[in-house]
Amino acid sequence: MRIAVLGAGSLGTIVGAYLAAGGVDVELIDTYKEHVDMLNQEGAKVTGTTEFHAKVKAITPENKSGKYDLVLLLTKQLYNDSVLTELLPFLKEDSVVCSLQNGIPEKNVASIVGEERVIAGSVEFGATFIAPGVSQLTIEYSQFKEYAFQIGELNGEITERIQQIKKVLDLVGGTHISDNLVGTKWSKLLINNAFSGLSAALNSEYGTILDHEIGIVSAVHIADETIKVGHANGIKFATMGKFEIESLELTSENDIPARIQTLRVSMEPSRLLRASMLQDLEKKRQTEIDYINGVVPKMAKGTGIPTPFNDLVVKQVKHAEQSQTVPTFDTNIKAFEQLLNNKH
């Protein structure tokens, strides 16, 4: 099986290293030439909760050749149209593209490469890009080896090809097949909307949102909007661990104190996190906000479900992008306070 890791950043470097060490024919593809050169010269180095080194083959996108049996898609969704269109000549009729991106890109991916070629995937570990050729694993190594990926067919079937891809990804870390991978990705989207989106919009760690009354109530409303829009689109949200994501839906304003308590308990281990979108703003880069909070208003069209809290997150992050500034918590939280006052 010939494999491409398309987008060899922090996650892709680790994936490529373990696949190569497992004897797989794999190419790491990335636009960052210095990184590609270092991978070829020195190999891929994994640091953090483990120390690992593997010889790998890396190329820039214009040097793709031949056909790939499996493509692990790890680029940002921002670039999907161009990246996937350029990939088409390198796919066979039965090639598989496994979307391992944030958000729910599968429909867009399928529209370009063909639905029959797409399986959905979810990355369950974290990593940080340290330097060209070096990536830091930020999850406990034992947990990484037990639970690194979830994958699944779009229709939930357990097929022969999904089992083959599980065997490949097991070389990296524990891989689990799901019959509701789309539901898993919506559940992860909800957490990203409520905390990554607010972290970027407010320039804050997750803990600041958890501790601030306006911040946490806004997170509750973002979660509620996401669930209602998901349900309107036929989504059954997957449980995360033992956490029933759908239990965050509001039936009335009286539910808010209980939902605040649920979020504070479940998100406490993540309180030091800062959104990667906030890091993008600090580096004056475009974010993936359209593919995180922006998914909810887009999918709400025609349903009659209002999405004012997700709309506000998108508005604030886009303003920061366009003005090439970093948001100010004290300024942006006032807009959420006003939104809450307008609801009462």
XYZ file of C-alpha atoms in Angstrom:
344
model
C 0.000 0.000 0.000
C 1.387 3.406 -1.007
C 0.424 6.178 1.405
C 0.615 9.978 1.367
C 0.502 12.117 4.502
C -0.833 15.308 2.958
C 0.073 18.109 5.355
C 3.113 17.022 7.363
C 2.859 19.565 10.170
C 2.868 18.746 13.882
C 0.477 15.779 13.552
C 1.585 14.634 10.092
C 5.253 14.451 11.095
C 4.399 12.058 13.933
C 2.071 9.971 11.762
C 4.653 9.740 8.983
C 7.458 8.809 11.391
C 5.605 5.835 12.862
C 4.303 4.626 9.491
C 7.799 4.752 7.982
C 9.245 2.917 10.988
C 6.536 0.285 10.502
C 7.836 -0.451 7.015
C 5.039 1.292 5.113
C 5.698 2.977 1.748
C 4.802 6.529 2.830
C 5.525 10.044 1.570
C 5.174 13.120 3.774
C 3.951 16.045 1.665
C 4.265 19.636 2.849
C 4.744 23.116 1.384
C 7.344 24.131 4.020
C 10.548 23.402 2.071
C 12.933 23.800 5.003
C 10.883 21.237 6.932
C 10.824 18.848 3.953
C 14.598 19.186 3.504
C 15.247 18.521 7.189
C 12.952 15.467 7.181
C 14.922 14.011 4.250
C 18.321 14.857 5.710
C 17.832 14.056 9.403
C 14.594 12.068 9.520
C 11.487 12.809 11.580
C 12.101 13.438 15.264
C 9.326 13.074 17.853
C 9.877 14.639 21.286
C 7.651 15.427 24.291
C 6.052 12.500 26.098
C 8.260 10.119 24.093
C 11.526 10.197 22.154
C 11.390 8.650 18.693
C 13.288 9.034 15.442
C 12.629 7.582 11.995
C 14.038 7.935 8.508
C 11.310 9.284 6.203
C 10.730 10.396 2.630
C 9.310 13.914 2.276
C 8.381 15.982 -0.788
C 6.817 19.323 -1.638
C 3.405 19.108 -3.381
C 4.723 19.761 -6.906
C 6.888 16.626 -6.648
C 4.012 14.160 -6.262
C 4.218 11.221 -8.661
C 2.514 7.921 -9.352
C -0.691 6.903 -7.559
C -1.522 6.698 -3.849
C -3.696 3.956 -2.350
C -4.395 5.956 0.816
C -4.132 9.687 1.485
C -4.222 10.915 5.095
C -5.546 14.475 4.798
C -4.043 16.749 7.464
C -3.887 20.128 5.714
C -6.041 23.031 6.931
C -9.527 23.105 5.419
C -8.755 26.584 4.081
C -6.790 24.965 1.266
C -9.004 21.954 0.477
C -10.245 23.091 -2.930
C -6.767 23.599 -4.380
C -5.037 20.777 -2.469
C -7.624 18.145 -3.396
C -7.992 19.243 -7.020
C -4.215 18.937 -7.408
C -4.393 15.476 -5.806
C -6.897 13.990 -8.287
C -4.349 12.850 -10.937
C -2.543 10.859 -8.226
C -5.589 8.825 -7.146
C -6.687 5.446 -8.461
C -10.353 4.532 -8.836
C -10.282 2.697 -5.498
C -7.940 5.062 -3.653
C -9.115 6.245 -0.230
C -8.871 9.762 1.213
C -9.126 9.756 5.014
C -10.092 13.210 6.287
C -8.284 13.836 9.568
C -9.010 17.561 9.639
C -10.766 19.650 12.280
C -14.461 20.338 11.782
C -16.641 18.349 9.384
C -14.956 18.584 5.959
C -16.217 15.282 4.562
C -18.971 16.695 2.331
C -16.553 19.163 0.739
C -13.835 16.504 0.359
C -16.343 14.104 -1.244
C -17.526 16.777 -3.691
C -13.987 16.969 -5.097
C -12.571 13.433 -4.889
C -15.846 11.465 -4.993
C -17.907 10.191 -2.066
C -16.905 6.555 -2.652
C -13.269 7.468 -1.964
C -13.839 9.210 1.385
C -13.669 7.868 4.912
C -13.902 10.092 7.973
C -11.268 10.259 10.660
C -10.732 11.968 13.985
C -7.327 12.612 15.558
C -7.413 11.955 19.295
C -3.911 13.170 20.220
C -2.200 16.543 20.363
C 1.125 17.747 18.989
C 3.139 20.944 18.622
C 5.484 21.822 15.756
C 8.865 22.580 17.345
C 11.230 23.133 14.403
C 11.806 21.773 10.895
C 11.883 17.992 11.239
C 10.787 18.026 14.903
C 7.311 17.548 16.397
C 6.342 17.331 20.069
C 3.796 14.752 21.226
C 1.706 16.477 23.922
C -0.485 13.578 25.106
C 0.708 10.832 27.465
C 2.463 8.184 25.371
C 0.451 5.295 26.849
C -2.801 7.053 25.966
C -1.495 7.791 22.444
C -0.762 4.090 21.911
C -4.218 3.202 23.210
C -6.297 5.915 21.535
C -4.816 7.913 18.643
C -7.557 7.823 15.976
C -11.189 7.105 15.316
C -12.107 6.236 11.732
C -15.335 5.266 10.010
C -17.196 4.921 6.753
C -19.559 7.829 6.074
C -22.538 5.434 6.159
C -21.360 3.710 9.348
C -20.692 0.320 7.729
C -17.794 -1.812 8.989
C -16.107 -2.628 5.679
C -13.016 -4.583 4.691
C -11.231 -1.385 3.657
C -11.887 0.344 6.980
C -10.379 -2.666 8.755
C -7.309 -2.529 6.480
C -6.837 1.185 7.204
C -7.170 0.484 10.942
C -4.242 -1.968 10.664
C -2.135 0.725 8.983
C -2.985 3.447 11.525
C -2.432 1.034 14.423
C 1.270 1.330 13.508
C 0.988 4.931 14.721
C -1.317 4.575 17.718
C -4.522 2.930 18.905
C -7.130 3.153 16.134
C -10.832 2.562 16.744
C -13.557 2.006 14.159
C -16.790 3.929 14.747
C -20.216 3.385 13.200
C -21.037 7.064 13.894
C -17.857 8.916 12.988
C -19.822 11.893 11.641
C -21.496 12.140 15.066
C -18.046 12.039 16.684
C -16.827 14.874 14.490
C -19.907 16.977 15.350
C -19.280 16.357 19.058
C -15.682 17.538 18.646
C -16.946 20.478 16.589
C -19.196 21.483 19.494
C -16.268 21.570 21.941
C -14.177 23.504 19.418
C -17.018 25.968 18.829
C -17.623 26.573 22.521
C -13.991 26.813 23.618
C -11.555 27.166 20.692
C -13.820 29.739 19.046
C -14.247 31.744 22.235
C -10.543 31.411 23.064
C -9.697 33.008 19.701
C -12.444 35.656 19.901
C -11.553 36.668 23.469
C -7.776 36.074 23.468
C -7.985 33.752 26.459
C -7.175 30.323 27.820
C -10.061 27.891 28.226
C -9.834 28.390 31.990
C -10.606 32.101 31.670
C -13.822 31.217 29.816
C -14.736 28.628 32.459
C -14.221 31.132 35.286
C -15.935 34.149 33.702
C -19.730 34.297 34.077
C -20.385 35.860 30.649
C -17.792 33.594 29.017
C -19.195 30.326 30.365
C -22.849 31.264 29.669
C -21.834 32.174 26.100
C -20.163 28.740 25.771
C -23.429 27.121 26.919
C -25.371 28.981 24.201
C -22.782 28.113 21.520
C -23.087 24.433 22.477
C -26.897 24.630 22.415
C -26.931 26.249 18.948
C -24.576 23.561 17.639
C -26.740 20.724 18.973
C -29.981 22.198 17.630
C -28.490 22.784 14.164
C -26.904 19.320 14.173
C -30.232 17.688 15.042
C -31.957 19.666 12.280
C -29.428 18.139 9.872
C -30.023 14.575 11.068
C -26.911 14.328 13.265
C -26.789 12.042 16.298
C -23.983 13.372 18.477
C -21.554 10.744 19.748
C -20.640 10.466 23.410
C -17.112 11.625 24.256
C -15.709 9.272 26.861
C -18.765 8.906 29.086
C -19.920 12.465 28.410
C -23.308 12.666 26.677
C -22.768 15.728 24.481
C -26.486 16.002 23.656
C -27.187 16.574 27.377
C -25.858 20.129 26.867
C -28.937 21.149 24.848
C -31.121 23.797 26.492
C -34.848 23.215 26.855
C -35.271 26.513 28.732
C -33.189 29.268 30.328
C -33.652 27.415 33.635
C -31.223 24.742 32.368
C -28.276 27.166 32.162
C -26.865 26.715 35.725
C -26.766 22.912 35.299
C -25.103 23.228 31.865
C -22.504 25.620 33.321
C -21.669 23.058 36.005
C -21.383 20.254 33.414
C -18.997 22.262 31.228
C -16.878 23.386 34.181
C -16.377 19.793 35.327
C -15.809 18.263 31.883
C -13.475 20.984 30.592
C -11.415 21.489 33.780
C -8.511 19.293 32.507
C -8.240 21.583 29.445
C -8.192 24.924 31.271
C -4.604 25.817 30.201
C -5.318 25.366 26.476
C -5.216 28.286 24.053
C -6.855 27.811 20.669
C -4.630 27.180 17.658
C -6.806 29.808 15.923
C -5.633 32.343 18.516
C -2.051 31.357 17.735
C -2.856 31.949 14.044
C -4.097 35.458 14.872
C -0.912 36.162 16.836
C 1.096 35.136 13.754
C -1.192 37.247 11.494
C -2.377 34.125 9.669
C -5.842 33.295 8.397
C -7.771 30.991 10.767
C -10.143 28.073 10.194
C -13.050 29.940 11.842
C -15.339 29.375 8.819
C -14.861 25.619 9.326
C -15.368 25.718 13.100
C -18.019 28.177 14.411
C -18.876 29.175 10.840
C -20.272 25.690 10.131
C -23.252 26.268 12.455
C -24.822 29.340 10.761
C -24.121 27.787 7.359
C -25.903 24.523 8.282
C -28.702 26.494 10.009
C -29.868 28.038 6.726
C -33.423 26.984 5.987
C -33.975 25.521 9.477
C -35.211 28.686 11.203
C -32.724 28.120 14.050
C -30.999 31.365 15.165
C -27.226 31.169 15.796
C -26.297 34.584 17.266
C -23.500 33.343 19.551
C -21.658 31.415 16.842
C -22.233 34.388 14.512
C -20.585 36.730 17.017
C -17.522 34.493 17.422
C -17.076 34.400 13.632
C -17.514 38.180 13.387
C -14.923 38.903 16.086
C -12.317 36.457 14.748
C -12.754 37.710 11.178
C -12.337 41.301 12.353
C -9.054 40.320 14.015
C -7.936 38.543 10.829
C -8.752 41.499 8.596
C -7.232 44.108 10.904
C -4.243 41.837 11.689
C -4.743 42.445 15.390
C -5.181 40.179 18.403
C -8.551 40.465 20.201
C -8.824 42.167 23.599
C -10.790 40.214 26.200
C -12.307 43.213 28.011
C -13.517 44.720 24.726
C -14.914 41.616 23.050
C -16.618 40.148 26.127
C -18.884 43.226 26.197
C -20.472 42.179 22.894
C -21.350 38.789 24.417
C -22.744 40.533 27.514
C -24.958 42.684 25.289
C -26.114 39.614 23.366
C -27.109 37.933 26.631
C -28.909 41.076 27.841
C -30.876 41.174 24.574
C -32.079 37.601 25.206
C -33.756 38.654 28.470
